[in-house]
Coordinates of C-alpha atoms and ligand atoms in Angstrom, one line a residue:
X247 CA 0.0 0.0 0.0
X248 CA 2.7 2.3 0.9
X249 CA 4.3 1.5 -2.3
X250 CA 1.1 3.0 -4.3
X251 CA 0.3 5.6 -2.2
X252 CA 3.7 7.0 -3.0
X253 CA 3.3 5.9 -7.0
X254 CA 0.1 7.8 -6.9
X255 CA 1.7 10.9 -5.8
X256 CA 4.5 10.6 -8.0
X257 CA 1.6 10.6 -11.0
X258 CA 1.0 13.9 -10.0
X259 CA 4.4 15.4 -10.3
X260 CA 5.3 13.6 -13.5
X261 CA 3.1 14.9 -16.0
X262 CA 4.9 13.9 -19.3
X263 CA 4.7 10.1 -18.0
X264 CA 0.9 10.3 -17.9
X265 CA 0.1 12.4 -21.0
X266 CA 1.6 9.8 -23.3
X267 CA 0.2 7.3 -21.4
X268 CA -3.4 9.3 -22.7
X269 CA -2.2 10.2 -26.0
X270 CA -0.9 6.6 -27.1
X271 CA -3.3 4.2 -24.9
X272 CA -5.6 3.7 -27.8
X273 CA -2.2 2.8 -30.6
X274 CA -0.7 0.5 -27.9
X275 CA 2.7 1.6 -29.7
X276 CA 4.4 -1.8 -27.2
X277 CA 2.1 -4.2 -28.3
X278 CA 4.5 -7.6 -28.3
X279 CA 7.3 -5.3 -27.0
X280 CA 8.9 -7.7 -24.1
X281 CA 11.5 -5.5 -22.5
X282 CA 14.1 -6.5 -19.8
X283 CA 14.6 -3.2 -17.4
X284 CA 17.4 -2.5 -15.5
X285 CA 17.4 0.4 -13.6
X286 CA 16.9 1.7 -10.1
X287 CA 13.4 0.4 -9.0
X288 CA 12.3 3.5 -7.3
X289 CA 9.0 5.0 -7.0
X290 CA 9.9 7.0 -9.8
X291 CA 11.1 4.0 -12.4
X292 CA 7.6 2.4 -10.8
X293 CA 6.0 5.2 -12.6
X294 CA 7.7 4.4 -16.1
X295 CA 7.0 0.9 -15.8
X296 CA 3.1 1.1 -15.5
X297 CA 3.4 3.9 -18.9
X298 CA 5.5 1.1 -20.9
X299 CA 2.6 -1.7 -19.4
X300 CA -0.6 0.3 -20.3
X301 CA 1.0 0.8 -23.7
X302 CA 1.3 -3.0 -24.1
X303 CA 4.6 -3.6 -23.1
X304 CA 5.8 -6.9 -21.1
X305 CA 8.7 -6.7 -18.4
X306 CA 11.1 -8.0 -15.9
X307 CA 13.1 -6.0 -14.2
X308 CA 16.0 -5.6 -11.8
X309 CA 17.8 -2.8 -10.5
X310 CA 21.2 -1.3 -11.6
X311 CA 22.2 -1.1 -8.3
X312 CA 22.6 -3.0 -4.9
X313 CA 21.2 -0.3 -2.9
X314 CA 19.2 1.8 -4.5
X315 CA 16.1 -0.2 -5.0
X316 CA 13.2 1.1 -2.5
X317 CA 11.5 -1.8 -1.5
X318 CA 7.8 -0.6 -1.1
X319 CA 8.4 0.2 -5.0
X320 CA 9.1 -2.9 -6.1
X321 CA 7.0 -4.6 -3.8
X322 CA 4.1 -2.3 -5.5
X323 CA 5.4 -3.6 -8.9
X324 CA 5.2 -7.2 -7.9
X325 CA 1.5 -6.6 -6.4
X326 CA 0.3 -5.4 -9.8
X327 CA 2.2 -8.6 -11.5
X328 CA 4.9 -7.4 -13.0
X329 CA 7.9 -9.6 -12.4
X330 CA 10.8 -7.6 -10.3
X331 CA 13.8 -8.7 -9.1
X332 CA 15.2 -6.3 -6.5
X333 CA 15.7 -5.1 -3.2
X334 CA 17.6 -2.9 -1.5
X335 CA 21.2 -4.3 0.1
X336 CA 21.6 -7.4 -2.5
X337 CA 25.1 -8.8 -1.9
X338 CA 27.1 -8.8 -5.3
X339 CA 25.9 -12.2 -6.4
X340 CA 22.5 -11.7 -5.7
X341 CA 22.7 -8.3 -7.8
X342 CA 23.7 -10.8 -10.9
X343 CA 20.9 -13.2 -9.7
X344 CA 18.5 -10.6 -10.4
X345 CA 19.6 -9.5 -13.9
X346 CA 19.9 -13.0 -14.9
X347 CA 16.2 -13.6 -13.7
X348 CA 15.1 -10.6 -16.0
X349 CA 17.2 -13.2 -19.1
X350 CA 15.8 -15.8 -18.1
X351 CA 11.7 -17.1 -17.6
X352 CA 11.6 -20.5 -15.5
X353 CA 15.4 -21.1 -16.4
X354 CA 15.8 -20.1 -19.6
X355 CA 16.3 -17.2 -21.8
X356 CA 12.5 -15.5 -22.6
X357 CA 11.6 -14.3 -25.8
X358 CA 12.8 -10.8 -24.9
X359 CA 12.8 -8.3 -27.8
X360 CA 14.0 -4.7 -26.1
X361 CA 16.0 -3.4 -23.9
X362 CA 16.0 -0.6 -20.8
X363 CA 19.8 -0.2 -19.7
X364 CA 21.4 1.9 -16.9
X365 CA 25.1 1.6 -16.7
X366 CA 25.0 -1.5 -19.3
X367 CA 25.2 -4.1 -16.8
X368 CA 22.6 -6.0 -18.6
X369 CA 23.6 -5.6 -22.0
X370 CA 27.4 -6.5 -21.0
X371 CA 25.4 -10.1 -19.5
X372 CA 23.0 -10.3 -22.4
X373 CA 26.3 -10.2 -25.0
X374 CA 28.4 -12.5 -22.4
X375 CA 26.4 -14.9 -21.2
X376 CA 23.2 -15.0 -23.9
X377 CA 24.3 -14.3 -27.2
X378 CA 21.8 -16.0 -28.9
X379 CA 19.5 -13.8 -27.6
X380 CA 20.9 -10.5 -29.8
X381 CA 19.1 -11.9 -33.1
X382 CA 15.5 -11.3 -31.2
X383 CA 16.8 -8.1 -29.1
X384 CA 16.0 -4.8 -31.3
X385 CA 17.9 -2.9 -29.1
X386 CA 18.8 -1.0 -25.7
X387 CA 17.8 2.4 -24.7
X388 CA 20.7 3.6 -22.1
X389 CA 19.9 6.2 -19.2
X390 CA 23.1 7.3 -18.2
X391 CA 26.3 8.5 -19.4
X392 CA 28.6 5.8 -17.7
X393 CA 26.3 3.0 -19.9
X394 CA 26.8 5.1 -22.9
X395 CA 30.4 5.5 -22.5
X396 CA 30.4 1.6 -22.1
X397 CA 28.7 1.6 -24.8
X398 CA 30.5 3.5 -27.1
X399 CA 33.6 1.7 -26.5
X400 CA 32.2 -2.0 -27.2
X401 CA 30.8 -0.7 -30.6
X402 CA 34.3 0.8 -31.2
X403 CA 36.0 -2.2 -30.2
X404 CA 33.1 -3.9 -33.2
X405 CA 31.6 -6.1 -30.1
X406 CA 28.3 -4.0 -30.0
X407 CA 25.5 -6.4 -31.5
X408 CA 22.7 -4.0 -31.6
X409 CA 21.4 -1.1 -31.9
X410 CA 21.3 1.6 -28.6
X411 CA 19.4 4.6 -28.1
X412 CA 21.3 6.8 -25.9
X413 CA 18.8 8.5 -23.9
X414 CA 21.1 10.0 -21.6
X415 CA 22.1 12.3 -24.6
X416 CA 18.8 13.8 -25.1
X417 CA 19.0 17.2 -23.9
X418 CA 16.0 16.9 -22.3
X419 CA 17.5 14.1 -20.1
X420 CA 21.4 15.1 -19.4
X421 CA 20.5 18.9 -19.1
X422 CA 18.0 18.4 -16.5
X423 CA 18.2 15.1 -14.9
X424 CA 22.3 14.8 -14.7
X425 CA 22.4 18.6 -13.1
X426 CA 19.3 19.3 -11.3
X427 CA 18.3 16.4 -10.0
X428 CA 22.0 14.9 -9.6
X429 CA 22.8 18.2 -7.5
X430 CA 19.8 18.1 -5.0
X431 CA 19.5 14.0 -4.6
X432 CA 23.6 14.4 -3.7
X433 CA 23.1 16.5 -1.4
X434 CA 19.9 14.7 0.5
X435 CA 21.9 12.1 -0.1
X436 CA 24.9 13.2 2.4
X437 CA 22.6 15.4 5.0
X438 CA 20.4 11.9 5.2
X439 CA 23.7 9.9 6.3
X440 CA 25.6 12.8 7.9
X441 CA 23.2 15.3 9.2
X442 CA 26.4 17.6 8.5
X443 CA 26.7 21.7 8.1
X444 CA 27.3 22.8 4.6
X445 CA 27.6 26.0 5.2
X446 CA 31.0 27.8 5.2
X447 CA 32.7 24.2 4.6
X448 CA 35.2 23.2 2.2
X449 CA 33.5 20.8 -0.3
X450 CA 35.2 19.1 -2.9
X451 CA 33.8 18.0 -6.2
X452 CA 35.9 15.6 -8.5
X453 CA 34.5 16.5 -11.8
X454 CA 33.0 19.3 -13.6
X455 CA 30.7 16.9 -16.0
X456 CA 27.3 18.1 -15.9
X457 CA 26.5 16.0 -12.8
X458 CA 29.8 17.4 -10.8
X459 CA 28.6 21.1 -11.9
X460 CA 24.7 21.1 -10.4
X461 CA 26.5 19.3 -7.6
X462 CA 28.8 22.6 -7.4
X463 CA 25.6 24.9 -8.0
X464 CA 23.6 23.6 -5.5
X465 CA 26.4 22.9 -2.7
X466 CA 27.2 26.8 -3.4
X467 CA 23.6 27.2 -2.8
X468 CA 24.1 25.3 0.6
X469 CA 26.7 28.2 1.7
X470 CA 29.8 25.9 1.1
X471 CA 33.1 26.8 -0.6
X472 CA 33.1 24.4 -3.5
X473 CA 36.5 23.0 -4.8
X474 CA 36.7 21.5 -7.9
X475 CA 38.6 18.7 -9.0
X476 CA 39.3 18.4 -12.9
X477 CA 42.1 16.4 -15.1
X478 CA 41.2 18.0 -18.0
X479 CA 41.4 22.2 -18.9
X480 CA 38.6 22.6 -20.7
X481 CA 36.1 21.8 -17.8
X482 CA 38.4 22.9 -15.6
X483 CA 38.4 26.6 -17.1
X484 CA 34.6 26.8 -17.4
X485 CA 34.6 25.7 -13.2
X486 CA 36.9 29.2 -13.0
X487 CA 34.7 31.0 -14.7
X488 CA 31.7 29.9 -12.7
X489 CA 33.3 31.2 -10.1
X490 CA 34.6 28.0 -8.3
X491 CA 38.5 27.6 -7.3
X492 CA 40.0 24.8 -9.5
X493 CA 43.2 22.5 -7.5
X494 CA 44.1 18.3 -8.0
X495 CA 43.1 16.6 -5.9
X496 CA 46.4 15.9 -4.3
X497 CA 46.5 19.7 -3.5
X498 CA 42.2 19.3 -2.4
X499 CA 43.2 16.3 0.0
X500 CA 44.0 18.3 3.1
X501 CA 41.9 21.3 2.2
X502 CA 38.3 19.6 1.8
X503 CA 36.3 18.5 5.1
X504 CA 33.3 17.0 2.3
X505 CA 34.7 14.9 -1.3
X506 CA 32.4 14.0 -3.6
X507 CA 34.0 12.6 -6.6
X508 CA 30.9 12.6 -10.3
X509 CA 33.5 11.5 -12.6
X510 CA 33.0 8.9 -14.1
X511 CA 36.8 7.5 -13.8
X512 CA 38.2 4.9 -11.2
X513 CA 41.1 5.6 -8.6
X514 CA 40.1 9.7 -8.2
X515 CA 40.7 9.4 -4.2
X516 CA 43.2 7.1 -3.1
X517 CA 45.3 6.4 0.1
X518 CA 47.9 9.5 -0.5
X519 CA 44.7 11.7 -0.4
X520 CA 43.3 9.6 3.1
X521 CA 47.0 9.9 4.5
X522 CA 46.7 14.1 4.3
X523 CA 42.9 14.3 4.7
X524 CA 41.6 16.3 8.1
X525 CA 40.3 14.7 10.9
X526 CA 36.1 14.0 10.6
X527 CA 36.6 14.5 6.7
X528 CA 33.3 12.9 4.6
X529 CA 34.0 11.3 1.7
X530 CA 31.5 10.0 -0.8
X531 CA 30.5 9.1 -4.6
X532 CA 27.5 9.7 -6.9
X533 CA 28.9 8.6 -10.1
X534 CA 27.5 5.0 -11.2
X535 CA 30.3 3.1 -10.0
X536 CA 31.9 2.4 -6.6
X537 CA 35.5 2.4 -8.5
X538 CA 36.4 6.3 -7.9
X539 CA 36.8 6.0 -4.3
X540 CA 39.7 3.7 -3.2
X541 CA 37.9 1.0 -0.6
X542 CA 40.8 -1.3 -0.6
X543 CA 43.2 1.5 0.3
X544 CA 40.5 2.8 3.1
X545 CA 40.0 -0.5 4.5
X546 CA 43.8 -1.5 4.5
X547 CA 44.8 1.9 6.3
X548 CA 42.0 1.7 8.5
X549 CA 43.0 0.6 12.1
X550 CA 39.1 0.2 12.9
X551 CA 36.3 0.5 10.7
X552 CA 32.5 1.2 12.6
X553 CA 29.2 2.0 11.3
X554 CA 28.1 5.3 12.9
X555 CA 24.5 5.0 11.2
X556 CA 22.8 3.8 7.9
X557 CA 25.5 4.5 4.9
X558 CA 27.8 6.4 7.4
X559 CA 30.9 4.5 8.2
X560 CA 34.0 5.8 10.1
X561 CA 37.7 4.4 9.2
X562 CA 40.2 5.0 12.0
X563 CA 43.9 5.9 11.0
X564 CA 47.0 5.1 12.6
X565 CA 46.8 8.7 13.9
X566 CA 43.8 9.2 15.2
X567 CA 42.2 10.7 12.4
X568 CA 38.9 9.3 11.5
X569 CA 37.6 9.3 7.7
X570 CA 33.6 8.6 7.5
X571 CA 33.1 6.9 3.8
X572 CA 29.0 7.2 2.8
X573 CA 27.1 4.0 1.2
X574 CA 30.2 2.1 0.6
X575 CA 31.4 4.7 -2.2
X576 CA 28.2 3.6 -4.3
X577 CA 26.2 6.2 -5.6
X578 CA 24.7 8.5 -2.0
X579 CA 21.7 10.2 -3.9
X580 CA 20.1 6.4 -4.6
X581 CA 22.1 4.5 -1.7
X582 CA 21.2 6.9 0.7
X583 CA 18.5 9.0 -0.1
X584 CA 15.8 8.7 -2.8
X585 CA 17.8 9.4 -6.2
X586 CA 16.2 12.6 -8.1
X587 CA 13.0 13.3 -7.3
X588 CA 9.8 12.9 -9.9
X589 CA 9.7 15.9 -11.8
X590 CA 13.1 15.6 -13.2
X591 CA 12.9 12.0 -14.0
X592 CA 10.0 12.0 -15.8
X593 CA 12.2 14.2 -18.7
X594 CA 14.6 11.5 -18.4
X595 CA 11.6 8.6 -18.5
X596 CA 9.2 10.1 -20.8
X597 CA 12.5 10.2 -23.2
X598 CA 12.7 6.7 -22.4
X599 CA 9.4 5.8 -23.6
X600 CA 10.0 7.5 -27.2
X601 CA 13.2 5.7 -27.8
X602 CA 11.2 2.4 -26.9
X603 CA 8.3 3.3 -29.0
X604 CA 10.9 3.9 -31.5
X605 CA 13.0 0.5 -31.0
X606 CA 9.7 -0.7 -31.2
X607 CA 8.4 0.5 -34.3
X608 CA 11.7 0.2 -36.0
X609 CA 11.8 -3.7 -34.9
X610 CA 14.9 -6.1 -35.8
X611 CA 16.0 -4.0 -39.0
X612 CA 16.9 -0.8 -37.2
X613 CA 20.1 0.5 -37.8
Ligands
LIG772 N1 14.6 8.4 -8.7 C1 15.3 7.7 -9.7 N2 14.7 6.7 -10.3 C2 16.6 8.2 -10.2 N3 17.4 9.2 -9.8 C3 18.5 9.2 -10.6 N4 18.3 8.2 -11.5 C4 17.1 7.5 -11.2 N5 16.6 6.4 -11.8 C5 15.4 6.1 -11.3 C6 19.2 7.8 -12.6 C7 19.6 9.0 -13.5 O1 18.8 9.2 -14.6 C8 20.5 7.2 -12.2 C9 21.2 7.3 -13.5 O2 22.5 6.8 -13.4 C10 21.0 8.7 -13.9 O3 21.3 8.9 -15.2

């Protein structure tokens, strides 16, 4: 119940959803579209879901995440019979238990024809593990820019086997969803784990992509003094000009008391940046992957390691100094709070819905 009491409200603040869901109900554009999902299962992606069913689609879905799912979502899902595999805290083998149940119907691969993608986790299995499947599969619409620079680079390297619709390049999608609402779920994100004054702190972003700079805007908005982190001039020079200082991170280390690193890249914070950090500093991530923080160097320095509170954990140094590390160094706007909120995902999930229509309409043949 709680589960569709929050679905209902989310109705409300995601207009675009429900309009198409009006405007195409009668040309049931999915008809025969059987989709695997993987993405988030918030209350949000609940929302998408029931606008792809009503339109004629079939699914199974998993989340792209360990922790992100919110269980009273999926639960809602599975009440109205769509088949979900997710919930949040899945160990790392569970996480591939679930995408491998969205492949597979009673054991074996379903007669899946499309594709929903977030960080390409599915489509890297799908190619790996279920090639024969790629002859049916049309093709994968990808939300975000880590799946589309995944992507990218399988088709480069000629081992892409179907078409992708790259959602998270609509500007409808990246100009809204990957600075508005990366920038405000980030921050709930941290305050929900660390309860922790922004104002007049030193807060350190690693990466001035569009989800590091509404990150910047907002934490500037918050009264902090935002550092940027950057390897590369061109974003670094438009941070200047915003009106943010620019250093490495080497330099940021012992400056920042909050680290958020949006990168996209692995390794950004590692163990020479813990060794000159302050005292109480917060370090956390909301790019895709867990891979920009260090863990293994945290946990090897770390004399103790305790949980403080949900997604708040506190690494003791050698020296005294503790180091808090949010939700593991996985993403803190989904792992610890609620990801973006409605109205900015339903930009990002009505354009979903049009490049599925489209893999749809366009069938097997599409370019
Ligand atoms: N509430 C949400 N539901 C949500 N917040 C952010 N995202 C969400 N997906 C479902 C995704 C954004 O579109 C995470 C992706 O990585 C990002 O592109």
């Amino acid at each position: 119940e709680f589960g569709r009491r929050e679905i209902s409200l989310a109705e409300n603040e995601m207009p675009a959803l429900m309009a198409l869901r009006d405007k195409y109900r009668d040309e049931q554009p999915l008809a025969g579209a059987k989709i695997m999902g993987c993405i988030h299962m918030t209350i949000q992606t609940a929302v998408l879901m029931e606008t792809l069913v009503d339109l004629g689609a079939e699914l199974r879905w998993s989340s792209c995440n360990i922790f992100s799912t919110q269980d009273h979502a999926a639960a809602a899902m599975a009440a109205n019979g769509i088949p979900v595999f997710a919930w949040k805290g899945e160990t790392d083998e569970e996480y591939e238990w679930c995408i491998e149940q969205t492949i597979c119907k009673d054991g074996s691969p379903w007669d899946a024809n499309m594709i929903l993608d977030d960080g390409s986790d599915l489509t890297s299995m799908v190619h790996a593990k279920f090639p024969d499947m790629l002859e049916t599969i049309h093709g994968v619409s990808e939300e975000t820019t880590t799946g589309v620079h995944r992507l990218r680079a399988m088709a480069d390297a000629g081992e892409l086997l179907y078409p992708v619709i790259a959602v998270n390049d609509a500007e409808t999608k990246w100009d809204f969803d990957n600075i508005h609402g990366t920038g405000q779920s980030t921050i709930d994100g941290i305050l929900r784990a660390t309860s922790v004054l922004l104002a007049g702190k030193n807060f350190v972003v690693a990466g001035y992509g569009h989800c590091g700079k509404g990150l910047a805007m907002r934490v500037r908005g918050m009264g902090a003094n935002v550092i940027i982190t950057e390897i590369d001039p061109i974003p670094a020079l438009k941070a200047i000009m915003d009106g943010f200082r620019v250093m490495k991170m080497d330099e940021a280390a012992s400056v920042g008391d909050l680290f958020c690193t949006a990168t996209g890249m692995k390794d950004v914070i590692v163990r020479r940046h813990f060794d000159s950090m302050k005292d109480g500093a917060i370090v956390c991530n909301t790019g895709h992957y867990d891979c920009e923080i260090s863990i293994s160097d945290l946990e090897d320095m770390a004399t103790e390691i305790f949980t403080i509170r949900d997604n708040n954990e506190a690494f003791s140094m050698p020296d005294g100094r503790r180091i808090h590390l949010l939700a593991r160094g996985r993403l803190v706007n989904l792992a610890s709070a609620e990801g973006h909120p409605s109205e900015v995902m339903d930009m990002s999930f009505a354009n979903q819905f049009l490049a599925l229509c489209r893999l749809a309409k366009e069938g097997s043949g599409y370019d």
